[in-house]
mmCIF file of C-alpha atoms and ligand atoms in Angstrom:
data_model
loop_
_atom_site.group_PDB
_atom_site.id
_atom_site.type_symbol
_atom_site.label_atom_id
_atom_site.label_comp_id
_atom_site.label_asym_id
_atom_site.label_seq_id
_atom_site.Cartn_x
_atom_site.Cartn_y
_atom_site.Cartn_z
ATOM 1 C CA LEU A 17 201.656 240.510 176.808
ATOM 2 C CA SER A 18 202.240 243.780 174.913
ATOM 3 C CA ASP A 19 205.267 245.753 174.510
ATOM 4 C CA GLY A 20 203.283 248.789 173.600
ATOM 5 C CA LEU A 21 204.723 248.944 170.400
ATOM 6 C CA PRO A 22 202.145 248.524 167.004
ATOM 7 C CA GLU A 23 202.086 245.206 165.605
ATOM 8 C CA ILE A 24 204.253 244.990 162.433
ATOM 9 C CA GLU A 25 202.604 242.797 159.775
ATOM 10 C CA LEU A 26 204.417 242.634 156.261
ATOM 11 C CA PRO A 27 202.692 242.495 153.139
ATOM 12 C CA ARG A 28 203.251 239.786 150.700
ATOM 13 C CA MET A 29 206.823 240.492 149.177
ATOM 14 C CA VAL A 30 208.672 238.854 146.393
ATOM 15 C CA TYR A 31 212.599 238.612 146.465
ATOM 16 C CA THR A 32 215.580 235.829 145.971
ATOM 17 C CA LYS A 33 215.535 233.620 149.366
ATOM 18 C CA PRO A 34 218.380 233.493 151.698
ATOM 19 C CA HIS A 35 220.506 230.618 151.011
ATOM 20 C CA ILE A 36 222.781 228.975 153.812
ATOM 21 C CA PHE A 37 225.712 227.961 151.521
ATOM 22 C CA LYS A 38 225.497 231.115 149.491
ATOM 23 C CA PRO A 39 226.387 234.065 151.949
ATOM 24 C CA PRO A 40 226.026 237.542 149.993
ATOM 25 C CA ARG A 41 229.527 238.795 150.974
ATOM 26 C CA THR A 42 232.348 236.217 151.444
ATOM 27 C CA ASP A 43 235.215 238.817 150.929
ATOM 28 C CA VAL A 44 234.455 241.035 154.115
ATOM 29 C CA LEU A 45 233.453 240.403 157.781
ATOM 30 C CA THR A 46 229.880 240.744 158.235
ATOM 31 C CA MET A 47 229.343 240.005 161.820
ATOM 32 C CA THR A 48 231.238 240.903 164.906
ATOM 33 C CA PRO A 49 232.409 238.405 167.689
ATOM 34 C CA TRP A 50 229.487 239.991 169.833
ATOM 35 C CA LEU A 51 226.915 239.311 167.113
ATOM 36 C CA ALA A 52 226.552 242.852 166.027
ATOM 37 C CA PRO A 53 225.825 242.764 161.956
ATOM 38 C CA ILE A 54 228.265 245.011 159.964
ATOM 39 C CA ILE A 55 226.486 246.647 156.944
ATOM 40 C CA TRP A 56 227.827 246.398 153.681
ATOM 41 C CA ASP A 57 226.007 246.316 150.493
ATOM 42 C CA GLY A 58 224.319 243.187 149.488
ATOM 43 C CA THR A 59 223.774 242.071 152.993
ATOM 44 C CA PHE A 60 220.254 243.337 153.421
ATOM 45 C CA ASN A 61 217.025 243.565 151.838
ATOM 46 C CA LEU A 62 215.905 247.577 152.177
ATOM 47 C CA GLU A 63 212.357 246.634 150.955
ATOM 48 C CA ILE A 64 211.655 244.658 153.988
ATOM 49 C CA LEU A 65 213.574 247.002 156.530
ATOM 50 C CA ASN A 66 211.709 249.917 154.995
ATOM 51 C CA GLU A 67 208.256 248.265 155.664
ATOM 52 C CA GLN A 68 209.144 247.680 159.274
ATOM 53 C CA PHE A 69 210.588 250.913 160.164
ATOM 54 C CA ARG A 70 207.552 252.746 158.081
ATOM 55 C CA GLN A 71 205.056 250.675 160.163
ATOM 56 C CA ARG A 72 206.383 252.023 163.098
ATOM 57 C CA ASN A 73 206.377 255.513 161.754
ATOM 58 C CA THR A 74 210.067 255.988 162.564
ATOM 59 C CA THR A 75 211.343 259.652 162.774
ATOM 60 C CA ILE A 76 215.028 260.000 162.321
ATOM 61 C CA GLY A 77 217.015 263.322 163.730
ATOM 62 C CA LEU A 78 220.307 264.005 161.697
ATOM 63 C CA THR A 79 222.406 266.204 163.868
ATOM 64 C CA VAL A 80 225.054 268.414 162.147
ATOM 65 C CA PHE A 81 227.188 271.215 163.268
ATOM 66 C CA ALA A 82 228.187 274.227 161.108
ATOM 67 C CA ILE A 83 229.821 276.659 162.929
ATOM 68 C CA LYS A 84 231.527 279.645 161.662
ATOM 69 C CA LYS A 85 233.189 278.965 157.970
ATOM 70 C CA TYR A 86 231.704 275.352 157.873
ATOM 71 C CA VAL A 87 228.174 276.915 156.975
ATOM 72 C CA VAL A 88 229.520 276.672 153.290
ATOM 73 C CA PHE A 89 229.318 272.749 153.662
ATOM 74 C CA LEU A 90 225.626 273.047 154.463
ATOM 75 C CA GLN A 91 223.982 273.392 150.864
ATOM 76 C CA ARG A 92 225.561 270.457 149.448
ATOM 77 C CA PHE A 93 225.443 268.561 152.530
ATOM 78 C CA LEU A 94 221.511 269.062 152.657
ATOM 79 C CA GLU A 95 220.745 268.852 149.029
ATOM 80 C CA THR A 96 222.421 265.406 148.836
ATOM 81 C CA ALA A 97 220.735 264.278 152.041
ATOM 82 C CA GLU A 98 217.350 264.936 150.331
ATOM 83 C CA THR A 99 218.209 262.613 147.605
ATOM 84 C CA TYR A 100 219.833 259.766 149.646
ATOM 85 C CA PHE A 101 219.351 260.030 153.110
ATOM 86 C CA MET A 102 216.178 258.056 154.788
ATOM 87 C CA VAL A 103 214.140 258.504 151.622
ATOM 88 C CA GLY A 104 210.390 257.614 152.473
ATOM 89 C CA HIS A 105 211.037 258.416 156.237
ATOM 90 C CA ARG A 106 210.399 261.239 158.647
ATOM 91 C CA VAL A 107 213.360 263.463 159.233
ATOM 92 C CA LYS A 108 214.633 266.225 161.228
ATOM 93 C CA TYR A 109 217.686 267.902 160.177
ATOM 94 C CA TYR A 110 218.959 269.523 163.622
ATOM 95 C CA ILE A 111 221.460 272.205 162.658
ATOM 96 C CA PHE A 112 223.539 273.380 165.247
ATOM 97 C CA THR A 113 225.179 276.894 164.151
ATOM 98 C CA ASP A 114 226.314 280.307 165.338
ATOM 99 C CA ARG A 115 224.884 281.610 162.145
ATOM 100 C CA PRO A 116 221.261 280.541 161.795
ATOM 101 C CA GLU A 117 220.883 283.044 158.989
ATOM 102 C CA ALA A 118 223.387 281.215 156.865
ATOM 103 C CA ILE A 119 221.622 278.322 156.701
ATOM 104 C CA PRO A 120 220.550 277.827 152.980
ATOM 105 C CA ASN A 121 217.004 278.143 152.068
ATOM 106 C CA ILE A 122 216.227 274.569 150.820
ATOM 107 C CA THR A 123 212.945 273.313 150.010
ATOM 108 C CA VAL A 124 212.765 269.776 151.929
ATOM 109 C CA LYS A 125 210.196 266.759 150.975
ATOM 110 C CA GLU A 126 207.160 266.168 153.061
ATOM 111 C CA GLY A 127 207.599 264.689 156.202
ATOM 112 C CA ARG A 128 210.976 266.288 156.282
ATOM 113 C CA GLU A 129 212.020 269.342 158.218
ATOM 114 C CA ILE A 130 215.045 271.624 158.967
ATOM 115 C CA VAL A 131 215.451 272.735 162.571
ATOM 116 C CA PRO A 132 218.192 275.392 163.390
ATOM 117 C CA LEU A 133 219.599 275.290 167.007
ATOM 118 C CA ARG A 134 221.583 278.146 167.982
ATOM 119 C CA VAL A 135 224.849 277.493 169.536
ATOM 120 C CA GLN A 136 228.007 279.457 170.593
ATOM 121 C CA ASN A 137 231.273 279.419 168.763
ATOM 122 C CA TYR A 138 234.289 278.250 170.500
ATOM 123 C CA PRO A 139 237.812 280.150 169.484
ATOM 124 C CA ARG A 140 239.681 276.676 169.243
ATOM 125 C CA TRP A 141 238.606 274.156 166.478
ATOM 126 C CA GLN A 142 239.390 271.448 168.743
ATOM 127 C CA GLU A 143 236.792 272.809 171.210
ATOM 128 C CA ILE A 144 234.101 273.198 168.460
ATOM 129 C CA SER A 145 234.515 269.582 167.624
ATOM 130 C CA MET A 146 234.524 268.346 170.962
ATOM 131 C CA ARG A 147 231.736 270.306 172.619
ATOM 132 C CA ARG A 148 229.269 268.275 170.197
ATOM 133 C CA MET A 149 229.168 266.035 172.768
ATOM 134 C CA GLU A 150 227.994 268.370 175.126
ATOM 135 C CA MET A 151 225.431 269.708 172.683
ATOM 136 C CA ILE A 152 223.911 266.432 171.587
ATOM 137 C CA SER A 153 223.493 265.081 175.089
ATOM 138 C CA TYR A 154 222.062 268.374 176.318
ATOM 139 C CA TYR A 155 219.299 268.472 173.316
ATOM 140 C CA SER A 156 218.828 264.655 173.674
ATOM 141 C CA GLN A 157 217.067 265.010 177.059
ATOM 142 C CA GLN A 158 215.654 268.628 176.498
ATOM 143 C CA ARG A 159 214.194 268.129 172.847
ATOM 144 C CA PHE A 160 215.371 265.237 170.862
ATOM 145 C CA ILE A 161 213.562 262.348 173.087
ATOM 146 C CA TYR A 162 210.142 263.966 172.264
ATOM 147 C CA GLU A 163 210.660 264.424 168.710
ATOM 148 C CA VAL A 164 212.703 261.345 167.050
ATOM 149 C CA ASP A 165 213.135 257.819 167.783
ATOM 150 C CA PHE A 166 216.802 257.588 166.440
ATOM 151 C CA LEU A 167 219.636 260.120 166.196
ATOM 152 C CA VAL A 168 222.401 260.118 163.665
ATOM 153 C CA CYS A 169 225.194 262.259 164.134
ATOM 154 C CA VAL A 170 227.657 263.110 161.496
ATOM 155 C CA ASP A 171 230.317 265.549 160.184
ATOM 156 C CA VAL A 172 229.122 268.400 157.708
ATOM 157 C CA ASP A 173 231.983 268.454 155.478
ATOM 158 C CA MET A 174 230.397 265.641 153.584
ATOM 159 C CA ARG A 175 228.398 264.681 150.760
ATOM 160 C CA PHE A 176 225.761 261.952 150.262
ATOM 161 C CA SER A 177 226.437 260.279 147.009
ATOM 162 C CA ASP A 178 224.343 256.936 147.513
ATOM 163 C CA SER A 179 221.553 255.300 149.676
ATOM 164 C CA VAL A 180 221.876 255.544 153.426
ATOM 165 C CA GLY A 181 218.834 254.290 154.945
ATOM 166 C CA VAL A 182 217.238 252.507 157.733
ATOM 167 C CA GLU A 183 219.398 249.477 157.569
ATOM 168 C CA ILE A 184 222.003 251.615 159.749
ATOM 169 C CA LEU A 185 219.491 251.978 162.504
ATOM 170 C CA SER A 186 219.823 250.038 165.735
ATOM 171 C CA GLU A 187 220.196 250.821 169.555
ATOM 172 C CA VAL A 188 223.981 252.085 169.250
ATOM 173 C CA PHE A 189 225.967 252.274 166.019
ATOM 174 C CA ALA A 190 229.271 253.195 164.758
ATOM 175 C CA THR A 191 231.189 253.187 161.851
ATOM 176 C CA ILE A 192 234.463 251.721 160.747
ATOM 177 C CA HIS A 193 236.949 254.521 159.906
ATOM 178 C CA PRO A 194 238.031 254.388 156.415
ATOM 179 C CA GLY A 195 241.851 254.735 156.824
ATOM 180 C CA PHE A 196 241.698 251.821 159.364
ATOM 181 C CA TYR A 197 239.592 248.990 158.376
ATOM 182 C CA ALA A 198 242.468 246.722 157.606
ATOM 183 C CA ALA A 199 244.932 248.080 160.326
ATOM 184 C CA GLU A 200 246.210 245.777 163.348
ATOM 185 C CA ARG A 201 244.938 247.022 166.858
ATOM 186 C CA GLN A 202 248.788 248.426 167.517
ATOM 187 C CA ALA A 203 248.432 250.783 164.414
ATOM 188 C CA PHE A 204 245.083 252.394 165.416
ATOM 189 C CA THR A 205 245.341 255.958 166.699
ATOM 190 C CA TYR A 206 243.501 255.484 170.034
ATOM 191 C CA GLU A 207 244.867 257.438 172.878
ATOM 192 C CA ARG A 208 247.672 256.024 174.389
ATOM 193 C CA ARG A 209 248.561 257.990 177.397
ATOM 194 C CA PRO A 210 247.239 256.803 180.506
ATOM 195 C CA ILE A 211 246.624 260.218 182.014
ATOM 196 C CA SER A 212 243.756 260.597 179.512
ATOM 197 C CA GLU A 213 240.186 259.291 180.131
ATOM 198 C CA ALA A 214 240.520 258.312 176.527
ATOM 199 C CA TYR A 215 243.196 255.802 177.152
ATOM 200 C CA ILE A 216 242.999 252.505 175.622
ATOM 201 C CA PRO A 217 245.671 249.849 176.255
ATOM 202 C CA ARG A 218 247.458 248.368 173.408
ATOM 203 C CA ASP A 219 245.982 245.175 173.737
ATOM 204 C CA GLU A 220 242.487 246.105 173.616
ATOM 205 C CA GLY A 221 239.816 247.550 170.913
ATOM 206 C CA ASP A 222 238.075 245.891 168.228
ATOM 207 C CA PHE A 223 237.995 248.421 165.406
ATOM 208 C CA TYR A 224 238.748 252.004 165.027
ATOM 209 C CA TYR A 225 235.625 253.962 164.485
ATOM 210 C CA CYS A 226 235.249 257.553 163.159
ATOM 211 C CA GLY A 227 234.032 260.448 164.741
ATOM 212 C CA GLY A 228 231.883 261.688 161.879
ATOM 213 C CA PHE A 229 229.146 259.226 162.032
ATOM 214 C CA PHE A 230 227.797 257.564 164.870
ATOM 215 C CA GLY A 231 224.009 257.242 166.483
ATOM 216 C CA GLY A 232 221.512 255.337 167.873
ATOM 217 C CA THR A 233 217.996 255.422 170.017
ATOM 218 C CA VAL A 234 217.912 259.049 171.780
ATOM 219 C CA ALA A 235 218.461 257.109 174.904
ATOM 220 C CA GLU A 236 221.508 255.387 173.767
ATOM 221 C CA VAL A 237 222.996 258.269 172.208
ATOM 222 C CA TYR A 238 222.254 260.491 175.233
ATOM 223 C CA LYS A 239 224.012 258.074 177.452
ATOM 224 C CA LEU A 240 227.120 257.862 175.046
ATOM 225 C CA THR A 241 227.559 261.821 174.265
ATOM 226 C CA LYS A 242 227.131 262.378 178.246
ATOM 227 C CA LYS A 243 229.710 259.750 179.011
ATOM 228 C CA CYS A 244 232.203 261.184 176.404
ATOM 229 C CA HIS A 245 231.470 265.033 177.557
ATOM 230 C CA GLU A 246 232.204 264.018 180.984
ATOM 231 C CA ALA A 247 235.679 262.295 180.186
ATOM 232 C CA ILE A 248 236.430 265.280 177.709
ATOM 233 C CA MET A 249 235.798 267.686 180.881
ATOM 234 C CA ALA A 250 237.666 265.236 183.173
ATOM 235 C CA ASP A 251 240.765 265.427 180.767
ATOM 236 C CA LYS A 252 240.202 269.413 180.605
ATOM 237 C CA ASN A 253 240.694 269.593 184.407
ATOM 238 C CA LYS A 254 244.148 267.662 184.116
ATOM 239 C CA ASN A 255 244.890 269.849 181.249
ATOM 240 C CA VAL A 256 244.705 267.141 178.784
ATOM 241 C CA GLU A 257 243.484 266.867 175.374
ATOM 242 C CA ALA A 258 243.029 263.458 173.647
ATOM 243 C CA VAL A 259 244.945 263.024 170.395
ATOM 244 C CA TRP A 260 241.811 262.894 168.159
ATOM 245 C CA GLN A 261 239.376 264.820 170.526
ATOM 246 C CA GLU A 262 235.969 263.321 171.026
ATOM 247 C CA GLU A 263 236.859 260.755 168.348
ATOM 248 C CA SER A 264 239.342 259.111 170.808
ATOM 249 C CA HIS A 265 236.708 259.372 173.670
ATOM 250 C CA LEU A 266 234.161 257.645 171.246
ATOM 251 C CA ASN A 267 236.540 254.912 170.691
ATOM 252 C CA LYS A 268 237.318 254.453 174.342
ATOM 253 C CA TYR A 269 233.418 254.267 174.982
ATOM 254 C CA PHE A 270 232.899 251.683 172.474
ATOM 255 C CA VAL A 271 235.697 249.297 173.820
ATOM 256 C CA TYR A 272 233.511 248.974 176.924
ATOM 257 C CA HIS A 273 229.935 249.663 175.556
ATOM 258 C CA LYS A 274 229.880 247.279 172.113
ATOM 259 C CA PRO A 275 228.159 248.605 169.403
ATOM 260 C CA THR A 276 225.086 246.943 168.348
ATOM 261 C CA LYS A 277 225.347 247.372 164.734
ATOM 262 C CA LEU A 278 228.545 248.633 162.766
ATOM 263 C CA LEU A 279 228.584 250.642 159.650
ATOM 264 C CA SER A 280 231.099 249.646 156.943
ATOM 265 C CA PRO A 281 233.297 252.170 155.181
ATOM 266 C CA GLU A 282 230.863 252.393 152.456
ATOM 267 C CA TYR A 283 229.122 254.806 155.053
ATOM 268 C CA LEU A 284 232.048 257.197 155.504
ATOM 269 C CA TRP A 285 234.629 257.342 152.792
ATOM 270 C CA PHE A 286 237.307 259.294 151.643
ATOM 271 C CA THR A 287 239.432 258.328 148.559
ATOM 272 C CA GLY A 288 240.282 255.239 146.261
ATOM 273 C CA ASN A 289 238.252 252.491 144.969
ATOM 274 C CA PRO A 290 239.009 249.071 146.573
ATOM 275 C CA HIS A 291 237.347 246.225 145.224
ATOM 276 C CA PHE A 292 235.528 245.270 148.373
ATOM 277 C CA LEU A 293 233.677 248.686 148.162
ATOM 278 C CA LYS A 294 230.540 248.535 146.277
ATOM 279 C CA LYS A 295 229.137 251.770 147.191
ATOM 280 C CA LYS A 296 230.326 255.033 148.403
ATOM 281 C CA ARG A 297 227.326 256.277 150.439
ATOM 282 C CA PHE A 298 228.817 259.240 152.253
ATOM 283 C CA ILE A 299 232.043 261.114 151.172
ATOM 284 C CA GLU A 300 234.141 263.693 152.742
ATOM 285 C CA ILE A 301 234.901 266.639 150.911
ATOM 286 C CA PRO A 302 238.510 267.360 150.321
ATOM 287 C CA LYS A 303 239.080 270.835 152.378
ATOM 288 C CA ASN A 304 242.159 272.750 152.336
ATOM 289 C CA ARG A 305 242.484 272.958 156.051
ATOM 290 C CA ALA A 306 244.945 275.998 156.042
ATOM 291 C CA VAL A 307 241.974 278.295 154.375
ATOM 292 C CA ILE A 308 238.874 276.488 155.752
ATOM 293 C CA ARG A 309 240.154 276.240 159.297
ATOM 294 C CA ASN A 310 241.501 279.646 159.767
ATOM 295 C CA LYS A 311 243.167 278.944 162.943
HETATM 296 C C1 LIG B 1 237.147 271.863 162.746
HETATM 297 C C2 LIG B 1 238.725 271.961 162.426
HETATM 298 C C3 LIG B 1 239.447 272.965 162.291
HETATM 299 C C4 LIG B 1 238.769 274.094 162.290
HETATM 300 C C5 LIG B 1 237.364 274.135 162.373
HETATM 301 C C6 LIG B 1 236.526 273.209 162.345
HETATM 302 C C7 LIG B 1 235.038 273.315 162.621
HETATM 303 C C8 LIG B 1 234.722 272.189 162.586
HETATM 304 C C9 LIG B 1 234.725 274.508 162.249
HETATM 305 O O1 LIG B 1 235.236 275.625 162.274
HETATM 306 N N1 LIG B 1 233.257 274.390 162.515
HETATM 307 C C10 LIG B 1 232.472 273.294 162.686
HETATM 308 O O2 LIG B 1 231.284 273.246 162.508
HETATM 309 N N2 LIG B 1 233.348 272.145 162.800
HETATM 310 C C11 LIG B 1 232.285 270.871 162.970
HETATM 311 O O3 LIG B 1 233.311 270.099 163.551
HETATM 312 C C12 LIG B 1 231.930 270.401 161.542
HETATM 313 O O4 LIG B 1 230.598 269.733 161.943
HETATM 314 C C13 LIG B 1 232.746 269.473 161.339
HETATM 315 O O5 LIG B 1 232.499 268.393 160.381
HETATM 316 C C14 LIG B 1 233.127 268.843 162.537
HETATM 317 C C15 LIG B 1 234.832 268.053 162.833
HETATM 318 O O6 LIG B 1 235.502 268.887 162.079
HETATM 319 P P1 LIG B 1 236.234 268.447 160.706
HETATM 320 O O7 LIG B 1 235.534 268.003 159.898
HETATM 321 O O8 LIG B 1 236.942 269.555 160.070
HETATM 322 O O9 LIG B 1 237.247 267.456 161.191
HETATM 323 P P2 LIG B 1 237.612 266.051 160.500
HETATM 324 O O10 LIG B 1 237.123 265.949 159.209
HETATM 325 O O11 LIG B 1 239.274 265.907 160.327
HETATM 326 O O12 LIG B 1 237.129 265.048 161.347
HETATM 327 C C16 LIG B 1 237.785 264.061 162.197
HETATM 328 O O13 LIG B 1 238.377 264.216 163.558
HETATM 329 C C17 LIG B 1 237.513 265.174 164.271
HETATM 330 C C18 LIG B 1 238.282 265.403 165.706
HETATM 331 O O14 LIG B 1 239.391 265.865 165.449
HETATM 332 C C19 LIG B 1 236.018 264.789 164.744
HETATM 333 O O15 LIG B 1 236.213 263.664 165.504
HETATM 334 C C20 LIG B 1 235.197 264.312 163.507
HETATM 335 O O16 LIG B 1 234.215 263.507 163.606
HETATM 336 C C21 LIG B 1 236.117 263.307 162.437
HETATM 337 O O17 LIG B 1 235.444 263.193 161.462
HETATM 338 MN MN1 LIG B 2 235.072 266.035 159.062
#
């Protein structure tokens, strides 16, 4: 009779009621065919969600990699996260880096903590990006499972510019890539070579998801990252590297393990102001690839 979870009982709350004939958004898809909600501004009441997740004392781990020159992105990333990310909840910033001494000294709010995790550097940038799957799966079973309820795994070359809260949390969530929300399947930049483990046939796939923002419960993120890492290693043995590295493997995973929640491009935006985009919550920093990447 008991699921072991603490009972949630909401206090009296006053807000406008939902209305069957007045859907909050009619301009965008808000539900997938497998009934996973797609999160857009206007579709949720953060007050209700905050109350529910606070009563469970939810702790969220934010994983981010800052290897070599990418430590320069940490200051703005962390400062803006303090303003916009999971405000009012418990947060652990897991910073994977080869240069822990370069983590900026930022005072974080109560209930929040910066946790440096030392990792090795890889000479090829593709390897740095792909090895994130290995590192996240390793630390999920070694450490994260004991410390947090959910993991949010993101790129570091980013800044928060509006609220990103518990509305994103679910068993396993993925973000619709800002470059492909309107694209046809055939235009998705999935891996198309059958020899790769990331191969997706042209008549399959739902969305093109981005590698820079995914997450879920620690157990689900462990399964996802482990499977992607194993596929990356199998490719490596065949001397193959997927066209968009771990992003290709992530997309393959989601074809056959449907995400339980989707984040709209509000949650990973780059440039432009389309009408449907009411908020830009997390924005890519334009970078001079030649300089920052230093290949
Ligand atoms: C990456 C590319 C070239 C040279 C260096 C790096 C690099 C990446 C690095 O030197 N140090 C480092 O920490 N990184 C980490 O990998 C960092 O967290 C960064 O945000 C992440 C992905 O690299 P990034 O942001 O330069 O690649 P994007 O913005 O083009 O990312 C998309 O495609 C990638 C795969 O090629 C990933 O899937 C990524 O998640 C996507 O957003
Ligand atoms: Mn990036």
